Amino acid sequence: MKSNCYWSTGGKEKDKPMRYYFFCIIAFTLLASPVCAQEERRVIWDELPPIPSESSMRGEGLAGHFAGVHNDVMLVAGGTYFREKGRPWNGDSRVWNESIRVLERGKSGEYQWLDTVFKLPAGRAYGAAVSTPKGVLCIGGMDSSSYRTDVFLISWNQSKRTVETTNLPELPVPMAYMGAVLLDGSVYIAGGVEAQNKGRATKSFYRLDFGKAGDDDWQWEKLPSWNGPSRMMPVVAEQNNGKDHSLFLFSGRKGAAEGEELLVDAHVYDVHTNQWKQLQDIRLGDGSLRCLSGASSVAVGLNHILVFSGADSEDHRKFRSAQNQYRNSKTSAEQDSLRGVLNGIADNHSGFSRDVLAYHTLTDSWIRVGEFPRAAPVVTQAVWWHNDIVIPGGEIAPALRSPTIWKANLATKESSVLNAWDYLLILLYFITVLYIGYRFKKNIKTTNDYYKAGGRIPGWASGVAMFGTLLSAITFLTTPAKTYNESWIYFLPTVSSLVVAPLVVFYIIPEYFKINVTTAYEYLENRFSATVRTLGSLSFLSFQVAKFGVMLLLPALAISAITGIDVMLCIIVIGLFSTVYGTLGGIEAVVWTEVLQVAVFLLAAVLSIVVVAMKLDGGMSGIIAANRDFGKFDFVHWDFSFAEITVFVAISYWVGGGLVPYIADQTVIQKYLVTKDAKSASRGVWINGVLIVVSSILFFTIGSALFAYYHAYPEKLNPVLPTQESIYPWFIVNELPSGVRGVVVAGIFAVAMSTISSTMNSMSAAVVTDFVRFKPIESGKQLLIAKIVSAMFGILGTLIAAIMFIYEVGSLWDMIRRITGLLTGGLAGLFLLGIFTKRANPLGALVGFIGSAVIQYVVSMHTPIHFMVYSLTGMLSCFIIGYLASIVAPMSTKVANSGNK
C-alpha cells in the first residue's frame, strides 16, 4: 500500500515592479516567459509487514516498546498492549510484553518476520531506545511493578541468527519516559520520570560515553540541565547546526501530578561547550504552536529534523483534561461520571496529529511537510533503515495501539529550468570566449608571446586576470554556503591580499623583473641551483595536477544541478572550451577572457543579491536584520587559539596563506610578467587586492541573503540537499527569474574556465621553460611544444574530473585544501630564503624544504592547528631551517651561486 503526500515549495510573493527588470540589466528578461522553477517534492508512504500479534493481543499493536536497526534487521522488543481493546480508566490492565521480534530485509527488498521469538528477561516498556553500530541500546523504562535502572544492548548475530543481550552501566536512578539520542560516540538521555518522583517529570540530563567502554569508571555522567521546565516524553534529536552537530530538545509534557501541561518550547545543547541555548517555541508559519510529546524523529539532509506526529490535537487536549480530573477525583460517583466522559472522548477520538513537521536548525523555523495517510502513532521510534525511515507500531489514540509499520521516503524530482533566453545568453558567452581565443592567435610568434604576451597587457587587466585566477568556482559556490551555514567568520582572512600587497610590490616583483624570468622557478636557479629550481617547479606542477580535476568537477556538478544537463557533458564542455581558447590564444587570450569572465561572475553575484532583496520585505534592511538577529555578522573572535577561526589565525593566514600565491604560484606570478614593467605589475597587484575584498563582500552577502530568504520562506528549502554547497544552486534553480539564471550559470562557467585556462598555460610554461630547456630546440618547435603541452594539460584535467565523477571521489577536495598549506608553504619559504637572506645556500635551501615537509606532517597529524595556519608554519619552518642549515654547512660563493646576495 502506498500513499503520496505532497508539500508545496511555493509561497505568496509580492508582484515585482517593472523597474526590477531594468535594474537587472538583462533586456532578455522583459521578453522571457515564466517557467515553473520549483521541484515537486513528496513523502512516499508504504507499509511493511505489521508487528506479529501475541495470542492475547488479538490484532492489537505495541506502544512504549524498544525498537531499532542492527545488522540489517529491525529489532522490536518489549512494549505494552491491552487485551480486548481494554482501557485503564475502566479497570483494564496493560500487558507487559517480553518478546523480541526480528524483521529481516531480503536481498530483493522484501521484508519478513522471523518465526523465532526471542525473550527479554521480563516485560519492559517506556524506556528509551537508540540504534548504535553495536546493537539497539535499551535504557531504563518500567515493568509491571517498578521503574528500572538497567541498561542493555540487544544485537543481531547474523552468523548464529540469534539475538544477543549485553548489560551496560546502569542508570544513576530508576527512570522512564525519557528521550535519547546517539551523538559523537555518546548516548544522551533527557527528561523523563524518576521513581522517587512518580507523577512528576524531571530535568535530568545524562551521558554515556562509549569511548570509555571497558574503563573501570565507565558510567553515566550527569550534565547541566536546560533552562526550562521539567518534562517527560520529549523529542530528543541530533543534527548539524551549520558548524557542529548538536543535541536538540523539543516539547514533551509535565507529569500527571503537575497537570500534564503540554510544552511547546525548544532547546539546543552544544556538546563542545556543554552549554544550553533556548530556541524559539515550536510555531508553524500560520502562528500555531505545537506540542510534540511522544513524537518520533530523525535527522535528514544537512540541517533538518523530521518529527512525526505528536500527542497534540483538540480531542487529545480534551482527553488529557478529563483524565487529569479523573485522577484527582475524590468520590466514586465523580469517577464514574468522568469515566463516562473519557469513554465518550476515546470513542470519538480523531487520533493524534497526523502532521510530519520539519525543523531547520539554521533558521530555527518549523514547517509542515506532509501527513500520515491515516492514524499516526506516538510513543514509538523512527529509525533509518537503508534509505527509508521506518516507524514501527505505537499508540494511535488513548489506550489504542497499532501493529502498522510505516515506511517513509523523501523524494525529489529535479527538472531543467533554463529556457531559450537563458541558453542564448550562455551561448553568447561561449561564442565571445572562442572569438577572443581566435582574435589573439595571430599575435603569437614565440614562446615569449605565448607565455608573457610580449609584455602587452596593461596593469589593470593584469590585476583583473590575477583576481580571476585566484577566484575559483569552488569559492563562487562554497563562500555563500559557508556564510549561510555559519557566519562571516571566514571574511577576515580574505583581506590578506591587501595586507601582503606592499611586500609583494616592493620586494617580490622587482626580483622577477630584475632577471627577466618566464617562470618563478628560474629565480630559484639564479639564486640557488638548478636542483632547487627543478624541485620548486615539480612542487608547483604536482599540486596543480592534484587540484585540476576538482576545479573542473565541482562547477560541473553545480551546473548540472541547475540545468539538468548531464554532469559528464558539463565536464567535457568546460574542459573543451577552456582547452581550445587557451591553446589557441596563449596567455594573452587567457588574460582578456579572464577580464570578461570576472565581469560576468561579478554581475551574477550582484543580480543574485538584488533578486533576494526584492523578494524580501524590507529589502537589504531585511537581509541585515535577519542575519544580525542570528549573529551571522560575527567575524572577529579574540580567543587566543590557533585551532579555530580567530583573529590570530586570520593574521597567520595574512602572513602565510596570503603571501604564498604571490611569491610561489606560477599562475599568479605569470600575471606580473605579462606587463611591460614592474610598475604596471604592481598596479595589477593592488587592483587584484581590491577586487578580492569587494568580491568577498559580494559572496558573503549572497550567503547572508540566502539565509534571510530561507528564514522568511522556510517552506522553500529542500530538506534533503546533498551538500552544503547545494544551497546556492538550489536558489538559482527555484528563485531566479529567466535571463538572470542564464547570467548566473554563465558566471559559474566563467569562473571555472578562468581558473582552468590560466592553470593550463602556467603548467605548460613550467614544463617547457623549466624542463624542456635541457635540450636546445629552435623557436618554432618550442612554440609548437608549448601549445601541445598546454592542450595536453587541458585534456588531462578533463579526464581527471571525469574519473573523479565516475568513482565518486567526494572527499578529495578537503585533502587538497589541506595539502595546499603543507606543500606550498615550504615552496614559498624557499623564495623568502633567497630574497631576504645573503647566507642561504643551495644545500641549506634543500634541507629547509625537506625539514619543512616533515614539520608540516607533524603539525597536520598531531596538533589541532587550523589548516589556515599551515602555510605560515611551512613557510617559516623552511626559512628558519634553511637559514640555520646554511650557517652550519656554508658553501663557497663559487659553489653556491654567483648570483647570491
Short mmCIF file of N, CA, C and O in Angstrom, two decimals, residues 687-730:
data_model
loop_
_atom_site.label_atom_id
_atom_site.label_comp_id
_atom_site.label_asym_id
_atom_site.label_seq_id
_atom_site.Cartn_x
_atom_site.Cartn_y
_atom_site.Cartn_z
N ILE A 687 45.08 46.32 -7.72
CA ILE A 687 43.73 46.15 -8.27
C ILE A 687 43.19 44.78 -7.87
O ILE A 687 42.02 44.64 -7.48
N ASN A 688 44.03 43.76 -7.95
CA ASN A 688 43.63 42.42 -7.55
C ASN A 688 43.20 42.40 -6.08
O ASN A 688 42.17 41.80 -5.73
N GLY A 689 43.98 43.06 -5.22
CA GLY A 689 43.66 43.07 -3.80
C GLY A 689 42.31 43.71 -3.52
O GLY A 689 41.51 43.20 -2.72
N VAL A 690 42.04 44.81 -4.19
CA VAL A 690 40.75 45.50 -4.02
C VAL A 690 39.61 44.62 -4.52
O VAL A 690 38.55 44.50 -3.87
N LEU A 691 39.79 43.99 -5.68
CA LEU A 691 38.75 43.13 -6.24
C LEU A 691 38.44 41.94 -5.33
O LEU A 691 37.28 41.53 -5.20
N ILE A 692 39.48 41.38 -4.72
CA ILE A 692 39.26 40.24 -3.82
C ILE A 692 38.40 40.66 -2.63
O ILE A 692 37.47 39.95 -2.23
N VAL A 693 38.67 41.81 -2.06
CA VAL A 693 37.88 42.28 -0.92
C VAL A 693 36.44 42.58 -1.36
O VAL A 693 35.47 42.18 -0.69
N VAL A 694 36.30 43.27 -2.50
CA VAL A 694 34.96 43.61 -3.00
C VAL A 694 34.17 42.34 -3.30
O VAL A 694 32.99 42.21 -2.93
N SER A 695 34.79 41.40 -4.00
CA SER A 695 34.09 40.15 -4.35
C SER A 695 33.76 39.35 -3.10
O SER A 695 32.70 38.70 -3.04
N SER A 696 34.66 39.37 -2.12
CA SER A 696 34.38 38.65 -0.87
C SER A 696 33.14 39.22 -0.21
O SER A 696 32.28 38.47 0.29
N ILE A 697 33.04 40.53 -0.18
CA ILE A 697 31.84 41.16 0.39
C ILE A 697 30.60 40.71 -0.37
O ILE A 697 29.56 40.39 0.23
N LEU A 698 30.70 40.63 -1.71
CA LEU A 698 29.56 40.19 -2.51
C LEU A 698 29.19 38.74 -2.20
O LEU A 698 28.01 38.43 -2.00
N PHE A 699 30.18 37.85 -2.18
CA PHE A 699 29.89 36.44 -1.97
C PHE A 699 29.38 36.16 -0.56
O PHE A 699 28.50 35.32 -0.35
N PHE A 700 29.95 36.87 0.42
CA PHE A 700 29.45 36.71 1.79
C PHE A 700 28.04 37.27 1.89
O PHE A 700 27.19 36.73 2.62
N THR A 701 27.77 38.34 1.16
CA THR A 701 26.43 38.92 1.17
C THR A 701 25.42 37.98 0.52
O THR A 701 24.27 37.90 0.96
N ILE A 702 25.84 37.25 -0.51
CA ILE A 702 24.95 36.25 -1.10
C ILE A 702 24.55 35.23 -0.04
O ILE A 702 23.38 34.86 0.09
N GLY A 703 25.53 34.75 0.73
CA GLY A 703 25.23 33.79 1.79
C GLY A 703 24.27 34.37 2.81
O GLY A 703 23.31 33.70 3.24
N SER A 704 24.47 35.64 3.19
CA SER A 704 23.56 36.30 4.12
C SER A 704 22.17 36.46 3.51
O SER A 704 21.15 36.31 4.20
N ALA A 705 22.13 36.79 2.22
CA ALA A 705 20.85 36.95 1.53
C ALA A 705 20.09 35.62 1.48
O ALA A 705 18.87 35.58 1.70
N LEU A 706 20.81 34.54 1.21
CA LEU A 706 20.18 33.22 1.19
C LEU A 706 19.61 32.87 2.55
O LEU A 706 18.51 32.32 2.67
N PHE A 707 20.37 33.18 3.61
CA PHE A 707 19.89 32.89 4.96
C PHE A 707 18.61 33.67 5.25
O PHE A 707 17.64 33.12 5.77
N ALA A 708 18.63 34.96 4.94
CA ALA A 708 17.45 35.79 5.20
C ALA A 708 16.25 35.29 4.39
O ALA A 708 15.11 35.27 4.89
N TYR A 709 16.49 34.89 3.17
CA TYR A 709 15.41 34.44 2.30
C TYR A 709 14.76 33.18 2.84
O TYR A 709 13.53 33.08 2.94
N TYR A 710 15.60 32.19 3.19
CA TYR A 710 15.03 30.93 3.67
C TYR A 710 14.57 31.00 5.12
O TYR A 710 13.82 30.13 5.58
N HIS A 711 14.99 32.03 5.83
CA HIS A 711 14.41 32.28 7.14
C HIS A 711 12.99 32.82 6.97
O HIS A 711 12.08 32.47 7.74
N ALA A 712 12.79 33.64 5.95
CA ALA A 712 11.45 34.19 5.68
C ALA A 712 10.55 33.17 4.99
O ALA A 712 9.33 33.16 5.21
N TYR A 713 11.13 32.29 4.16
CA TYR A 713 10.36 31.30 3.42
C TYR A 713 10.94 29.90 3.65
O TYR A 713 11.47 29.27 2.73
N PRO A 714 10.85 29.37 4.87
CA PRO A 714 11.46 28.05 5.16
C PRO A 714 10.83 26.93 4.34
O PRO A 714 11.46 25.90 4.11
N GLU A 715 9.57 27.13 3.89
CA GLU A 715 8.90 26.09 3.11
C GLU A 715 9.55 25.90 1.74
O GLU A 715 9.30 24.90 1.06
N LYS A 716 10.38 26.84 1.32
CA LYS A 716 11.02 26.73 0.01
C LYS A 716 12.34 25.96 0.05
O LYS A 716 12.93 25.71 -1.00
N LEU A 717 12.78 25.59 1.24
CA LEU A 717 14.01 24.82 1.36
C LEU A 717 13.77 23.36 0.99
O LEU A 717 12.68 22.83 1.21
N ASN A 718 14.79 22.73 0.47
CA ASN A 718 14.76 21.29 0.23
C ASN A 718 15.41 20.59 1.42
O ASN A 718 16.61 20.76 1.65
N PRO A 719 14.65 19.82 2.22
CA PRO A 719 15.24 19.18 3.40
C PRO A 719 16.34 18.18 3.10
O PRO A 719 17.10 17.82 4.00
N VAL A 720 16.42 17.71 1.87
CA VAL A 720 17.39 16.66 1.57
C VAL A 720 18.46 17.13 0.59
O VAL A 720 18.91 16.37 -0.27
N LEU A 721 18.89 18.39 0.72
CA LEU A 721 20.02 18.85 -0.10
C LEU A 721 21.22 17.96 0.18
O LEU A 721 21.53 17.66 1.33
N PRO A 722 21.96 17.54 -0.86
CA PRO A 722 23.04 16.58 -0.66
C PRO A 722 24.29 17.15 0.01
O PRO A 722 24.97 16.45 0.74
N THR A 723 24.60 18.43 -0.25
CA THR A 723 25.82 19.03 0.31
C THR A 723 25.53 20.47 0.71
O THR A 723 24.56 21.08 0.26
N GLN A 724 26.40 21.03 1.54
CA GLN A 724 26.27 22.44 1.91
C GLN A 724 26.32 23.33 0.68
O GLN A 724 25.63 24.35 0.61
N GLU A 725 27.19 22.97 -0.26
CA GLU A 725 27.38 23.80 -1.45
C GLU A 725 26.16 23.79 -2.38
O GLU A 725 26.12 24.53 -3.36
N SER A 726 25.16 22.97 -2.08
CA SER A 726 23.98 22.88 -2.94
C SER A 726 23.00 24.03 -2.73
O SER A 726 22.08 24.20 -3.53
N ILE A 727 23.17 24.80 -1.67
CA ILE A 727 22.15 25.79 -1.34
C ILE A 727 22.06 26.90 -2.39
O ILE A 727 20.96 27.33 -2.75
N TYR A 728 23.21 27.36 -2.91
CA TYR A 728 23.17 28.41 -3.92
C TYR A 728 22.59 27.90 -5.24
O TYR A 728 21.69 28.53 -5.82
N PRO A 729 23.04 26.73 -5.74
CA PRO A 729 22.38 26.18 -6.93
C PRO A 729 20.88 25.95 -6.72
O PRO A 729 20.09 26.17 -7.64
N TRP A 730 20.48 25.53 -5.52
CA TRP A 730 19.05 25.34 -5.27
C TRP A 730 18.29 26.66 -5.40
O TRP A 730 17.19 26.71 -5.95
#
